[in-house]
Amino acid sequence: MTASESSGQRLFVGGAWVAPDHGFYEVRDPATERTVGLAPEASRAQVHAAAAAAREAFGPWSRTPAEERCAVLARAADVIRRNLVPYADLAQAESGATTGTARGMQVGVGMARFLRYARPEPVETALPPQINEAGPFGGAAVMGALAVRRPVGVVTCITSYNNPWANPAGKIAPALAMGNTVVVKPAPQDPLSVYRMAEALEAAGVPPGVVNVVSGSTPESGEAAVDSPDVDMVSFTGSTAVGQRIAEVCGRGMKRQLMELGGKGAAVVFDDADLGSAVAGIGTTFSFYSGQICTAPTRVLVQRGAHDLLVQQLASYAAHLKVGDPRERGTVVGPVISAAHRDRVESYVELGRKEGARIVTGGERPSLPTGFYVAPTLLADCTPDMRVVREEIFGPVVVVLPFDDEEEAIALADDSEYGLIDYVWSGDVARAFRVARRLRAGGVGVNTVGRNMEAPFGGFKKSGVGRDVGSYALHAYSETQAIVWPG
């Protein structure tokens, strides 16, 4: 498809919709392979201009009462609610999500996050003070101390392609609520939805420069959004490799970081577990975003007494999942984001076979006329040294390893450079919690893959830096200031 520049999406910089310096690039539907629209290719200068606009807007916005800032978020949520279906249709076309996922987990969760941070009370609440009742030399002086939150400044938000609504909203909403201004750099695969979010905020009355959105298909725009001298903090969701490069730049400028990076979640299944529950939970790796999610339980560690039965039930579960057009009723597994990513996932399956893993189900490309599909794939007879066990595949692929006892299960689960989310299934709840407390992971699900969105979210090791969601996001996007006075 060709289109004139007048038909392409504009950048959102300083409250204006700006033509991109480097033209446009095509955003493709991973199910139909047709062009969804034309996204703008920002220049480095335009990204720095967006950061400068955010810097100029920061002072007035940070001094705006929290009630007024939060009211903007509430109005934006209402705009999103009124446009939920067309917004979800676009998100589906860009990301390949199923209809239910696009409406509920993408746009629906994005709207809910705006509403979550549209309450001024937690923004204004002071942190619990600590009182020093003795002077530095043992005297009797009493000093009062008040700990308060202050906004960090200009925050660059670099978002992931697997959820073009919930992920950006989870960064933008708490950052704005705390009085920060933002430069949003969406993933190149599905940026158009983020521009719809900017339109919703503009309609809600966000002042010029408080929210800026810039995009690009090459690393240039993202690099500029990180290295701009006007940026005080970078909030990034994506791969560990990219996160490490961002962290190096942030380190040179002493910029705050919030990093949600890769994962290779271990699902520890004891032989007394409810296998039906475990299979349904592990099976979300096949269906939820087609496995393109860092929290997926992709490494299944199962006690030998239940090993064969779990493999059998997982294979049956995967084989019955409908793969195809995400717009069709009954589709459970949609496409992965691109042809290049499909090839990458398929190369891992072939690598596993060469390493000695047994392909129990899947392993072949679905016979569909268009789209970037990967069949739900289960690999058994795996060993801890295999690359398919150690590296993040980011697709509908699950590997299975056996273990004998609790100590071995913990050792295998922790034998990873990642530590985002692990899972434990056991009929012995005391044992499940005991194991959970020993796992080196930022979160552990006990007999569930569900998440509590008020619980802190983030990773150990190479899975990230910092915590967000719920009230933790208010801490993430703020600095703590101590105010001390004579008692």
PDB file of C-alpha atoms in Angstrom, residues 11-154:
ATOM      1  CA  LEU A  11       3.605  12.830  15.952  1.00  0.00           C
ATOM      2  CA  PHE A  12       2.219  14.438  19.101  1.00  0.00           C
ATOM      3  CA  VAL A  13       4.731  17.019  20.343  1.00  0.00           C
ATOM      4  CA  GLY A  14       4.065  19.972  22.627  1.00  0.00           C
ATOM      5  CA  GLY A  15       0.313  19.672  22.209  1.00  0.00           C
ATOM      6  CA  ALA A  16       0.480  19.753  18.379  1.00  0.00           C
ATOM      7  CA  TRP A  17       0.185  17.049  15.727  1.00  0.00           C
ATOM      8  CA  VAL A  18       3.444  17.324  13.802  1.00  0.00           C
ATOM      9  CA  ALA A  19       4.498  15.862  10.444  1.00  0.00           C
ATOM     10  CA  PRO A  20       7.467  13.496  10.873  1.00  0.00           C
ATOM     11  CA  ASP A  21      10.834  14.516   9.443  1.00  0.00           C
ATOM     12  CA  HIS A  22      11.570  11.020   8.131  1.00  0.00           C
ATOM     13  CA  GLY A  23       8.199  10.212   6.576  1.00  0.00           C
ATOM     14  CA  PHE A  24       6.181   7.127   7.442  1.00  0.00           C
ATOM     15  CA  TYR A  25       6.447   3.368   7.695  1.00  0.00           C
ATOM     16  CA  GLU A  26       3.788   0.695   7.337  1.00  0.00           C
ATOM     17  CA  VAL A  27       2.187  -1.012  10.319  1.00  0.00           C
ATOM     18  CA  ARG A  28       1.048  -4.496   9.295  1.00  0.00           C
ATOM     19  CA  ASP A  29      -1.707  -6.743  10.606  1.00  0.00           C
ATOM     20  CA  PRO A  30       0.042  -9.972  11.685  1.00  0.00           C
ATOM     21  CA  ALA A  31      -3.066 -12.011  10.854  1.00  0.00           C
ATOM     22  CA  THR A  32      -3.867 -10.679   7.384  1.00  0.00           C
ATOM     23  CA  GLU A  33      -0.468  -9.177   6.500  1.00  0.00           C
ATOM     24  CA  ARG A  34      -2.315  -6.122   5.202  1.00  0.00           C
ATOM     25  CA  THR A  35      -1.299  -2.565   6.056  1.00  0.00           C
ATOM     26  CA  VAL A  36      -3.158  -1.174   9.065  1.00  0.00           C
ATOM     27  CA  GLY A  37      -1.875   2.361   8.674  1.00  0.00           C
ATOM     28  CA  LEU A  38       1.174   4.551   8.308  1.00  0.00           C
ATOM     29  CA  ALA A  39       3.156   5.404  11.437  1.00  0.00           C
ATOM     30  CA  PRO A  40       5.400   8.464  11.673  1.00  0.00           C
ATOM     31  CA  GLU A  41       9.180   8.158  11.617  1.00  0.00           C
ATOM     32  CA  ALA A  42      10.483  10.800  14.012  1.00  0.00           C
ATOM     33  CA  SER A  43      13.907  12.323  13.653  1.00  0.00           C
ATOM     34  CA  ARG A  44      16.315  12.577  16.541  1.00  0.00           C
ATOM     35  CA  ALA A  45      15.706  16.332  16.626  1.00  0.00           C
ATOM     36  CA  GLN A  46      11.953  15.824  16.895  1.00  0.00           C
ATOM     37  CA  VAL A  47      12.348  13.411  19.810  1.00  0.00           C
ATOM     38  CA  HIS A  48      14.568  15.912  21.608  1.00  0.00           C
ATOM     39  CA  ALA A  49      11.982  18.604  20.858  1.00  0.00           C
ATOM     40  CA  ALA A  50       9.351  16.409  22.505  1.00  0.00           C
ATOM     41  CA  ALA A  51      11.543  16.074  25.604  1.00  0.00           C
ATOM     42  CA  ALA A  52      12.116  19.840  25.625  1.00  0.00           C
ATOM     43  CA  ALA A  53       8.350  20.404  25.430  1.00  0.00           C
ATOM     44  CA  ALA A  54       7.898  18.019  28.363  1.00  0.00           C
ATOM     45  CA  ARG A  55      10.560  19.911  30.322  1.00  0.00           C
ATOM     46  CA  GLU A  56       8.822  23.225  29.711  1.00  0.00           C
ATOM     47  CA  ALA A  57       5.468  21.786  30.762  1.00  0.00           C
ATOM     48  CA  PHE A  58       6.827  20.082  33.880  1.00  0.00           C
ATOM     49  CA  GLY A  59       6.860  23.074  36.213  1.00  0.00           C
ATOM     50  CA  PRO A  60       3.244  24.134  35.710  1.00  0.00           C
ATOM     51  CA  TRP A  61       1.947  20.558  35.626  1.00  0.00           C
ATOM     52  CA  SER A  62       3.815  19.503  38.777  1.00  0.00           C
ATOM     53  CA  ARG A  63       2.310  22.493  40.607  1.00  0.00           C
ATOM     54  CA  THR A  64      -1.206  21.702  39.385  1.00  0.00           C
ATOM     55  CA  PRO A  65      -3.270  20.334  42.286  1.00  0.00           C
ATOM     56  CA  ALA A  66      -3.472  16.556  42.323  1.00  0.00           C
ATOM     57  CA  GLU A  67      -7.260  16.768  42.081  1.00  0.00           C
ATOM     58  CA  GLU A  68      -6.965  18.517  38.716  1.00  0.00           C
ATOM     59  CA  ARG A  69      -4.300  16.160  37.399  1.00  0.00           C
ATOM     60  CA  CYS A  70      -6.344  13.141  38.389  1.00  0.00           C
ATOM     61  CA  ALA A  71      -9.507  14.641  36.868  1.00  0.00           C
ATOM     62  CA  VAL A  72      -7.733  14.651  33.489  1.00  0.00           C
ATOM     63  CA  LEU A  73      -7.076  10.921  33.884  1.00  0.00           C
ATOM     64  CA  ALA A  74     -10.712  10.275  34.757  1.00  0.00           C
ATOM     65  CA  ARG A  75     -11.909  12.181  31.689  1.00  0.00           C
ATOM     66  CA  ALA A  76      -9.430  10.293  29.503  1.00  0.00           C
ATOM     67  CA  ALA A  77     -10.798   7.011  30.849  1.00  0.00           C
ATOM     68  CA  ASP A  78     -14.272   8.130  29.849  1.00  0.00           C
ATOM     69  CA  VAL A  79     -13.108   8.919  26.315  1.00  0.00           C
ATOM     70  CA  ILE A  80     -11.542   5.454  26.115  1.00  0.00           C
ATOM     71  CA  ARG A  81     -14.749   3.845  27.389  1.00  0.00           C
ATOM     72  CA  ARG A  82     -16.827   5.573  24.730  1.00  0.00           C
ATOM     73  CA  ASN A  83     -14.415   4.442  22.006  1.00  0.00           C
ATOM     74  CA  LEU A  84     -13.626   0.973  23.347  1.00  0.00           C
ATOM     75  CA  VAL A  85     -14.723  -0.998  20.281  1.00  0.00           C
ATOM     76  CA  PRO A  86     -12.901   1.030  17.597  1.00  0.00           C
ATOM     77  CA  TYR A  87      -9.841   1.303  19.821  1.00  0.00           C
ATOM     78  CA  ALA A  88      -9.896  -2.478  20.348  1.00  0.00           C
ATOM     79  CA  ASP A  89     -10.338  -3.116  16.631  1.00  0.00           C
ATOM     80  CA  LEU A  90      -7.202  -1.088  15.929  1.00  0.00           C
ATOM     81  CA  ALA A  91      -5.254  -2.799  18.722  1.00  0.00           C
ATOM     82  CA  GLN A  92      -6.304  -6.169  17.342  1.00  0.00           C
ATOM     83  CA  ALA A  93      -5.222  -5.221  13.839  1.00  0.00           C
ATOM     84  CA  GLU A  94      -1.824  -4.023  15.067  1.00  0.00           C
ATOM     85  CA  SER A  95      -1.036  -6.751  17.603  1.00  0.00           C
ATOM     86  CA  GLY A  96      -2.964  -9.826  16.423  1.00  0.00           C
ATOM     87  CA  ALA A  97      -4.776 -10.201  19.742  1.00  0.00           C
ATOM     88  CA  THR A  98      -8.052 -12.101  19.890  1.00  0.00           C
ATOM     89  CA  THR A  99     -11.219 -10.016  20.179  1.00  0.00           C
ATOM     90  CA  GLY A 100     -11.699 -10.786  23.860  1.00  0.00           C
ATOM     91  CA  THR A 101      -8.099  -9.944  24.654  1.00  0.00           C
ATOM     92  CA  ALA A 102      -8.124  -6.716  22.639  1.00  0.00           C
ATOM     93  CA  ARG A 103     -11.294  -5.467  24.313  1.00  0.00           C
ATOM     94  CA  GLY A 104     -10.723  -6.766  27.821  1.00  0.00           C
ATOM     95  CA  MET A 105      -7.006  -7.128  28.497  1.00  0.00           C
ATOM     96  CA  GLN A 106      -5.770  -4.382  26.204  1.00  0.00           C
ATOM     97  CA  VAL A 107      -8.170  -1.424  25.975  1.00  0.00           C
ATOM     98  CA  GLY A 108     -10.206  -2.462  29.029  1.00  0.00           C
ATOM     99  CA  VAL A 109      -7.188  -2.749  31.292  1.00  0.00           C
ATOM    100  CA  GLY A 110      -5.748   0.464  29.857  1.00  0.00           C
ATOM    101  CA  MET A 111      -8.950   2.301  30.790  1.00  0.00           C
ATOM    102  CA  ALA A 112      -8.932   0.707  34.244  1.00  0.00           C
ATOM    103  CA  ARG A 113      -5.390   1.922  34.858  1.00  0.00           C
ATOM    104  CA  PHE A 114      -6.353   5.497  34.068  1.00  0.00           C
ATOM    105  CA  LEU A 115      -9.211   5.177  36.541  1.00  0.00           C
ATOM    106  CA  ARG A 116      -6.932   3.594  39.148  1.00  0.00           C
ATOM    107  CA  TYR A 117      -4.693   6.661  39.229  1.00  0.00           C
ATOM    108  CA  ALA A 118      -7.553   9.169  38.931  1.00  0.00           C
ATOM    109  CA  ARG A 119      -7.852   9.235  42.727  1.00  0.00           C
ATOM    110  CA  PRO A 120      -5.921  12.135  44.277  1.00  0.00           C
ATOM    111  CA  GLU A 121      -5.835  10.812  47.852  1.00  0.00           C
ATOM    112  CA  PRO A 122      -2.962   8.308  47.486  1.00  0.00           C
ATOM    113  CA  VAL A 123      -1.001  10.828  45.418  1.00  0.00           C
ATOM    114  CA  GLU A 124      -1.149  13.447  48.173  1.00  0.00           C
ATOM    115  CA  THR A 125      -0.773  11.120  51.157  1.00  0.00           C
ATOM    116  CA  ALA A 126       2.477  11.631  53.014  1.00  0.00           C
ATOM    117  CA  LEU A 127       4.683   8.633  53.653  1.00  0.00           C
ATOM    118  CA  PRO A 128       5.015   7.426  57.259  1.00  0.00           C
ATOM    119  CA  PRO A 129       7.537   9.746  58.972  1.00  0.00           C
ATOM    120  CA  GLN A 130      10.505   8.581  60.977  1.00  0.00           C
ATOM    121  CA  ILE A 131      11.263  10.595  64.102  1.00  0.00           C
ATOM    122  CA  ASN A 132      14.775  10.882  65.478  1.00  0.00           C
ATOM    123  CA  GLU A 133      14.405  11.487  69.204  1.00  0.00           C
ATOM    124  CA  ALA A 134      18.087  11.993  69.971  1.00  0.00           C
ATOM    125  CA  GLY A 135      20.651  14.363  68.584  1.00  0.00           C
ATOM    126  CA  PRO A 136      23.732  13.112  66.724  1.00  0.00           C
ATOM    127  CA  PHE A 137      25.803  13.263  69.894  1.00  0.00           C
ATOM    128  CA  GLY A 138      23.277  11.673  72.176  1.00  0.00           C
ATOM    129  CA  GLY A 139      21.499  14.891  73.116  1.00  0.00           C
ATOM    130  CA  ALA A 140      17.822  15.139  73.874  1.00  0.00           C
ATOM    131  CA  ALA A 141      16.848  17.260  70.847  1.00  0.00           C
ATOM    132  CA  VAL A 142      13.705  16.098  69.093  1.00  0.00           C
ATOM    133  CA  MET A 143      13.432  16.693  65.361  1.00  0.00           C
ATOM    134  CA  GLY A 144      10.249  16.269  63.400  1.00  0.00           C
ATOM    135  CA  ALA A 145      10.490  14.613  59.973  1.00  0.00           C
ATOM    136  CA  LEU A 146       7.970  14.351  57.183  1.00  0.00           C
ATOM    137  CA  ALA A 147       8.536  12.158  54.131  1.00  0.00           C
ATOM    138  CA  VAL A 148       6.711  13.306  51.021  1.00  0.00           C
ATOM    139  CA  ARG A 149       6.689  12.310  47.365  1.00  0.00           C
ATOM    140  CA  ARG A 150       7.892  14.670  44.672  1.00  0.00           C
ATOM    141  CA  PRO A 151       7.669  14.057  40.906  1.00  0.00           C
ATOM    142  CA  VAL A 152      10.850  12.923  39.191  1.00  0.00           C
ATOM    143  CA  GLY A 153      10.496  15.269  36.209  1.00  0.00           C
ATOM    144  CA  VAL A 154      10.394  14.246  32.553  1.00  0.00           C
TER     145      VAL A 154
END
